[in-house]
Amino acid sequence: MTAPSLEPMPEDWTRGLAVVAHPDDLEYGASSAIARWTDEGRDVAYLLACRGEAGIDTLPPAECGPLREAEQRAAAAEVGVSVVEFLDGHPDGLIEYGIPLRRDIAAAIRRHRPELVVTGNFHETWFGGGGRNMADHIAVGRACVDAVRDAANRWLFPELGEPWSGVRWVAVAGSPLSGHGVAVDDHLDRGIASLTAHRAYLAALDGEMADPGSFLRGHAAAAAEHLPGARFATTFELIAV
């Protein structure tokens, strides 16, 4: 049975906000699409729930967190993103879905006023049938979807300022329910460069995920098989708001 084709992502928007759990989450695929969007003149900001301080076994959190924050800023710059924000109070590896996380994300949505919100996969598995997802990804993705609604409701978190109901879509990167895609033929190299910027993190890995070029080219080529006319693609589950 042939897998269904992916539909193109909407293009009638100008401001985006990407909300994920850790440094490197966006770089494993979505950043290639973000490179295309910024090249087209769209404004995209990043919000990360933590600094990835528990992500490298050989580095204590107090040393690892600042290093990974700097790598994330360098990664964002590779794809034309200059605004990178980090939340406090949500420790790496122990991020919990709940009101505090929803509140923090809703505050960022009201501040940045995006039309498109990008988040990471919050399902149990990945696009293409990959392995099991992790708790931090699930918590942040779920909270992000709910925070979009929270940000639009003036009676929730009134201390955060005026509501913002202008989000039109939430795009979930890497979702097993992906029905949309972005051709990144001319932008994949910048996506690879953005992942390569996580030098300390990659140095602690082994196998395919430690090789940015091989990993991203392989996955982008596989996704493009479902997006007519593309050589490389990034996939999203698109949730209309």
mmCIF file of C-alpha atoms in Angstrom:
data_model
loop_
_atom_site.group_PDB
_atom_site.id
_atom_site.type_symbol
_atom_site.label_atom_id
_atom_site.label_comp_id
_atom_site.label_asym_id
_atom_site.label_seq_id
_atom_site.Cartn_x
_atom_site.Cartn_y
_atom_site.Cartn_z
ATOM 1 C CA MET A 1 0.000 0.000 0.000
ATOM 2 C CA THR A 2 1.414 3.391 -1.012
ATOM 3 C CA ALA A 3 1.705 6.033 1.717
ATOM 4 C CA PRO A 4 -0.424 9.140 1.109
ATOM 5 C CA SER A 5 1.219 12.233 -0.329
ATOM 6 C CA LEU A 6 2.062 15.143 1.912
ATOM 7 C CA GLU A 7 0.327 18.456 1.315
ATOM 8 C CA PRO A 8 2.337 21.690 1.130
ATOM 9 C CA MET A 9 2.428 23.804 4.276
ATOM 10 C CA PRO A 10 0.512 27.111 4.320
ATOM 11 C CA GLU A 11 2.535 30.093 3.152
ATOM 12 C CA ASP A 12 0.250 33.024 4.020
ATOM 13 C CA TRP A 13 1.880 33.942 7.334
ATOM 14 C CA THR A 14 4.694 36.251 8.445
ATOM 15 C CA ARG A 15 5.499 35.472 12.121
ATOM 16 C CA GLY A 16 6.360 32.132 13.652
ATOM 17 C CA LEU A 17 7.357 30.845 17.080
ATOM 18 C CA ALA A 18 9.099 27.489 17.553
ATOM 19 C CA VAL A 19 8.633 25.908 20.999
ATOM 20 C CA VAL A 20 10.600 22.778 21.926
ATOM 21 C CA ALA A 21 12.094 21.077 24.953
ATOM 22 C CA HIS A 22 15.858 21.033 24.349
ATOM 23 C CA PRO A 23 18.719 22.509 22.373
ATOM 24 C CA ASP A 24 19.061 20.380 19.172
ATOM 25 C CA ASP A 25 15.344 19.394 19.012
ATOM 26 C CA LEU A 26 14.643 21.757 16.119
ATOM 27 C CA GLU A 27 17.884 20.907 14.363
ATOM 28 C CA TYR A 28 16.957 17.268 13.799
ATOM 29 C CA GLY A 29 14.766 18.232 10.818
ATOM 30 C CA ALA A 30 12.642 21.333 11.363
ATOM 31 C CA SER A 31 15.488 23.844 11.072
ATOM 32 C CA SER A 32 15.817 23.178 7.337
ATOM 33 C CA ALA A 33 12.226 24.374 6.889
ATOM 34 C CA ILE A 34 12.921 27.343 9.152
ATOM 35 C CA ALA A 35 15.881 28.268 6.933
ATOM 36 C CA ARG A 36 13.526 28.358 3.965
ATOM 37 C CA TRP A 37 10.967 30.454 5.831
ATOM 38 C CA THR A 38 13.475 33.054 6.997
ATOM 39 C CA ASP A 39 14.934 33.249 3.483
ATOM 40 C CA GLU A 40 11.418 34.034 2.283
ATOM 41 C CA GLY A 41 11.245 36.972 4.686
ATOM 42 C CA ARG A 42 9.320 35.403 7.545
ATOM 43 C CA ASP A 43 10.233 36.145 11.158
ATOM 44 C CA VAL A 44 10.757 33.107 13.413
ATOM 45 C CA ALA A 45 11.720 33.107 17.104
ATOM 46 C CA TYR A 46 12.744 30.162 19.288
ATOM 47 C CA LEU A 47 11.563 29.249 22.801
ATOM 48 C CA LEU A 48 13.231 26.361 24.628
ATOM 49 C CA ALA A 49 11.860 24.881 27.825
ATOM 50 C CA CYS A 50 15.343 24.108 29.187
ATOM 51 C CA ARG A 51 19.035 24.484 28.381
ATOM 52 C CA GLY A 52 19.772 20.788 27.917
ATOM 53 C CA GLU A 53 21.862 20.751 31.065
ATOM 54 C CA ALA A 54 21.417 17.015 31.663
ATOM 55 C CA GLY A 55 22.114 16.035 28.071
ATOM 56 C CA ILE A 56 25.827 15.158 28.139
ATOM 57 C CA ASP A 57 26.902 12.404 30.506
ATOM 58 C CA THR A 58 30.499 13.640 30.806
ATOM 59 C CA LEU A 59 29.599 17.248 31.702
ATOM 60 C CA PRO A 60 27.959 18.367 34.970
ATOM 61 C CA PRO A 61 24.771 20.400 34.471
ATOM 62 C CA ALA A 62 26.302 23.684 35.656
ATOM 63 C CA GLU A 63 28.879 23.429 32.872
ATOM 64 C CA CYS A 64 26.692 21.743 30.270
ATOM 65 C CA GLY A 65 23.751 24.170 30.362
ATOM 66 C CA PRO A 66 25.641 27.343 29.345
ATOM 67 C CA LEU A 67 27.570 25.423 26.692
ATOM 68 C CA ARG A 68 24.435 24.021 25.092
ATOM 69 C CA GLU A 69 22.688 27.400 25.276
ATOM 70 C CA ALA A 70 25.567 28.935 23.311
ATOM 71 C CA GLU A 71 25.443 26.091 20.779
ATOM 72 C CA GLN A 72 21.695 26.619 20.336
ATOM 73 C CA ARG A 73 22.169 30.310 19.621
ATOM 74 C CA ALA A 74 24.827 29.453 17.032
ATOM 75 C CA ALA A 75 22.533 26.821 15.502
ATOM 76 C CA ALA A 76 19.673 29.314 15.249
ATOM 77 C CA ALA A 77 21.911 31.885 13.549
ATOM 78 C CA GLU A 78 22.705 29.356 10.814
ATOM 79 C CA VAL A 79 19.050 29.415 9.729
ATOM 80 C CA GLY A 80 18.372 33.135 10.150
ATOM 81 C CA VAL A 81 16.911 33.127 13.668
ATOM 82 C CA SER A 82 18.229 35.796 16.043
ATOM 83 C CA VAL A 83 15.718 35.583 18.918
ATOM 84 C CA VAL A 84 16.322 32.536 21.126
ATOM 85 C CA GLU A 85 14.723 32.416 24.574
ATOM 86 C CA PHE A 86 15.073 29.855 27.363
ATOM 87 C CA LEU A 87 12.630 29.185 30.171
ATOM 88 C CA ASP A 88 13.635 28.668 33.781
ATOM 89 C CA GLY A 89 12.093 26.278 36.257
ATOM 90 C CA HIS A 90 11.729 23.303 33.893
ATOM 91 C CA PRO A 91 14.756 21.043 34.450
ATOM 92 C CA ASP A 92 16.127 18.977 31.608
ATOM 93 C CA GLY A 93 14.904 15.389 31.785
ATOM 94 C CA LEU A 94 12.228 16.250 34.348
ATOM 95 C CA ILE A 95 9.984 18.653 32.409
ATOM 96 C CA GLU A 96 6.389 18.235 33.507
ATOM 97 C CA TYR A 97 3.203 18.984 31.642
ATOM 98 C CA GLY A 98 1.124 21.346 33.750
ATOM 99 C CA ILE A 99 -0.084 24.865 34.393
ATOM 100 C CA PRO A 100 3.368 26.405 35.018
ATOM 101 C CA LEU A 101 4.664 25.207 31.642
ATOM 102 C CA ARG A 102 1.477 26.233 29.835
ATOM 103 C CA ARG A 103 1.688 29.651 31.468
ATOM 104 C CA ASP A 104 5.275 30.190 30.390
ATOM 105 C CA ILE A 105 4.568 29.197 26.797
ATOM 106 C CA ALA A 106 1.377 31.294 26.691
ATOM 107 C CA ALA A 107 3.412 34.291 27.842
ATOM 108 C CA ALA A 108 5.791 33.840 24.921
ATOM 109 C CA ILE A 109 2.906 33.502 22.479
ATOM 110 C CA ARG A 110 1.369 36.757 23.717
ATOM 111 C CA ARG A 111 4.765 38.441 23.517
ATOM 112 C CA HIS A 112 5.707 37.275 20.000
ATOM 113 C CA ARG A 113 2.194 37.171 18.478
ATOM 114 C CA PRO A 114 2.874 34.406 15.947
ATOM 115 C CA GLU A 115 0.532 33.125 13.261
ATOM 116 C CA LEU A 116 2.310 29.768 13.073
ATOM 117 C CA VAL A 117 3.585 27.898 16.131
ATOM 118 C CA VAL A 118 6.022 25.039 15.546
ATOM 119 C CA THR A 119 6.557 22.418 18.226
ATOM 120 C CA GLY A 120 8.139 19.013 18.582
ATOM 121 C CA ASN A 121 6.488 15.653 18.288
ATOM 122 C CA PHE A 122 4.371 14.821 21.348
ATOM 123 C CA HIS A 123 3.229 11.373 20.211
ATOM 124 C CA GLU A 124 4.671 8.094 21.457
ATOM 125 C CA THR A 125 6.529 7.326 18.208
ATOM 126 C CA TRP A 126 8.004 9.248 15.255
ATOM 127 C CA PHE A 127 7.322 9.883 11.564
ATOM 128 C CA GLY A 128 8.443 6.864 9.569
ATOM 129 C CA GLY A 129 8.006 4.458 12.461
ATOM 130 C CA GLY A 130 11.028 5.443 14.549
ATOM 131 C CA GLY A 131 11.658 4.529 18.178
ATOM 132 C CA ARG A 132 9.917 5.663 21.315
ATOM 133 C CA ASN A 133 9.594 9.333 22.130
ATOM 134 C CA MET A 134 10.780 10.790 25.444
ATOM 135 C CA ALA A 135 8.850 12.416 28.277
ATOM 136 C CA ASP A 136 10.241 15.949 27.850
ATOM 137 C CA HIS A 137 9.184 16.085 24.185
ATOM 138 C CA ILE A 138 5.705 14.831 24.991
ATOM 139 C CA ALA A 139 5.221 17.283 27.873
ATOM 140 C CA VAL A 140 6.364 20.354 25.929
ATOM 141 C CA GLY A 141 4.466 19.521 22.755
ATOM 142 C CA ARG A 142 1.213 18.926 24.622
ATOM 143 C CA ALA A 143 1.669 22.052 26.709
ATOM 144 C CA CYS A 144 2.391 24.093 23.598
ATOM 145 C CA VAL A 145 -0.840 23.065 21.888
ATOM 146 C CA ASP A 146 -2.805 23.919 25.020
ATOM 147 C CA ALA A 147 -0.904 27.188 25.544
ATOM 148 C CA VAL A 148 -2.040 28.400 22.127
ATOM 149 C CA ARG A 149 -5.603 28.240 23.425
ATOM 150 C CA ASP A 150 -4.573 29.674 26.784
ATOM 151 C CA ALA A 151 -2.915 32.664 25.119
ATOM 152 C CA ALA A 152 -6.136 33.465 23.278
ATOM 153 C CA ASN A 153 -8.325 33.403 26.396
ATOM 154 C CA ARG A 154 -8.325 36.782 28.163
ATOM 155 C CA TRP A 155 -9.544 35.204 31.403
ATOM 156 C CA LEU A 156 -6.512 32.924 31.674
ATOM 157 C CA PHE A 157 -3.252 34.408 32.943
ATOM 158 C CA PRO A 158 -4.484 38.025 32.726
ATOM 159 C CA GLU A 159 -1.233 39.165 34.326
ATOM 160 C CA LEU A 160 0.564 38.187 31.101
ATOM 161 C CA GLY A 161 -0.974 41.002 29.097
ATOM 162 C CA GLU A 162 -3.420 41.165 26.227
ATOM 163 C CA PRO A 163 -4.583 37.872 24.721
ATOM 164 C CA TRP A 164 -3.351 36.755 21.326
ATOM 165 C CA SER A 165 -5.796 34.805 19.182
ATOM 166 C CA GLY A 166 -3.837 35.184 15.963
ATOM 167 C CA VAL A 167 -2.265 31.714 15.925
ATOM 168 C CA ARG A 168 -3.763 29.936 12.919
ATOM 169 C CA TRP A 169 -1.838 26.677 12.984
ATOM 170 C CA VAL A 170 0.370 24.527 15.173
ATOM 171 C CA ALA A 171 2.907 22.548 13.133
ATOM 172 C CA VAL A 172 4.222 19.426 14.884
ATOM 173 C CA ALA A 173 7.630 18.416 13.545
ATOM 174 C CA GLY A 174 8.407 14.740 13.099
ATOM 175 C CA SER A 175 4.902 13.581 14.019
ATOM 176 C CA PRO A 176 3.777 10.080 12.970
ATOM 177 C CA LEU A 177 0.549 11.824 11.890
ATOM 178 C CA SER A 178 2.357 14.179 9.505
ATOM 179 C CA GLY A 179 0.192 15.198 6.571
ATOM 180 C CA HIS A 180 2.148 18.245 5.382
ATOM 181 C CA GLY A 181 5.659 18.865 4.196
ATOM 182 C CA VAL A 182 8.093 21.602 3.224
ATOM 183 C CA ALA A 183 10.493 21.119 0.323
ATOM 184 C CA VAL A 184 13.977 22.008 1.576
ATOM 185 C CA ASP A 185 16.028 21.173 -1.507
ATOM 186 C CA ASP A 186 17.949 24.460 -1.337
ATOM 187 C CA HIS A 187 17.982 24.745 2.455
ATOM 188 C CA LEU A 188 19.010 21.330 3.730
ATOM 189 C CA ASP A 189 22.675 22.325 3.865
ATOM 190 C CA ARG A 190 21.815 25.144 6.257
ATOM 191 C CA GLY A 191 19.794 22.726 8.351
ATOM 192 C CA ILE A 192 22.818 20.448 8.495
ATOM 193 C CA ALA A 193 24.986 23.408 9.497
ATOM 194 C CA SER A 194 22.559 24.242 12.296
ATOM 195 C CA LEU A 195 22.773 20.722 13.707
ATOM 196 C CA THR A 196 26.554 20.695 13.288
ATOM 197 C CA ALA A 197 26.686 23.771 15.554
ATOM 198 C CA HIS A 198 25.833 21.462 18.490
ATOM 199 C CA ARG A 199 29.447 20.304 18.549
ATOM 200 C CA ALA A 200 29.787 19.263 22.175
ATOM 201 C CA TYR A 201 26.475 17.422 22.132
ATOM 202 C CA LEU A 202 27.281 15.559 18.906
ATOM 203 C CA ALA A 203 30.720 14.619 20.198
ATOM 204 C CA ALA A 204 29.037 12.707 23.020
ATOM 205 C CA LEU A 205 26.878 10.655 20.643
ATOM 206 C CA ASP A 206 27.643 7.659 18.483
ATOM 207 C CA GLY A 207 26.005 6.023 15.505
ATOM 208 C CA GLU A 208 23.895 7.714 12.842
ATOM 209 C CA MET A 209 22.694 10.601 15.011
ATOM 210 C CA ALA A 210 26.292 11.759 15.495
ATOM 211 C CA ASP A 211 26.653 12.401 11.733
ATOM 212 C CA PRO A 212 24.453 15.419 10.887
ATOM 213 C CA GLY A 213 24.837 15.177 7.118
ATOM 214 C CA SER A 214 24.048 11.492 6.838
ATOM 215 C CA PHE A 215 21.171 11.587 9.312
ATOM 216 C CA LEU A 216 19.405 14.641 7.905
ATOM 217 C CA ARG A 217 19.927 13.789 4.238
ATOM 218 C CA GLY A 218 18.583 10.300 4.727
ATOM 219 C CA HIS A 219 15.472 11.391 6.593
ATOM 220 C CA ALA A 220 14.817 14.363 4.301
ATOM 221 C CA ALA A 221 15.113 12.170 1.213
ATOM 222 C CA ALA A 222 12.705 9.616 2.701
ATOM 223 C CA ALA A 223 10.185 12.345 3.543
ATOM 224 C CA ALA A 224 10.472 13.816 0.031
ATOM 225 C CA GLU A 225 9.181 10.558 -1.406
ATOM 226 C CA HIS A 226 5.782 11.685 -0.116
ATOM 227 C CA LEU A 227 6.001 15.330 -1.264
ATOM 228 C CA PRO A 228 5.644 15.590 -5.049
ATOM 229 C CA GLY A 229 8.422 17.522 -6.738
ATOM 230 C CA ALA A 230 10.785 17.612 -3.743
ATOM 231 C CA ARG A 231 14.231 16.037 -3.411
ATOM 232 C CA PHE A 232 14.404 16.757 0.323
ATOM 233 C CA ALA A 233 11.572 17.575 2.709
ATOM 234 C CA THR A 234 10.643 18.217 6.328
ATOM 235 C CA THR A 235 7.342 16.842 7.644
ATOM 236 C CA PHE A 236 4.730 18.328 9.931
ATOM 237 C CA GLU A 237 1.378 17.454 11.441
ATOM 238 C CA LEU A 238 -0.665 20.599 10.900
ATOM 239 C CA ILE A 239 -3.275 21.448 13.533
ATOM 240 C CA ALA A 240 -5.681 24.206 12.563
ATOM 241 C CA VAL A 241 -6.545 26.483 15.470
#
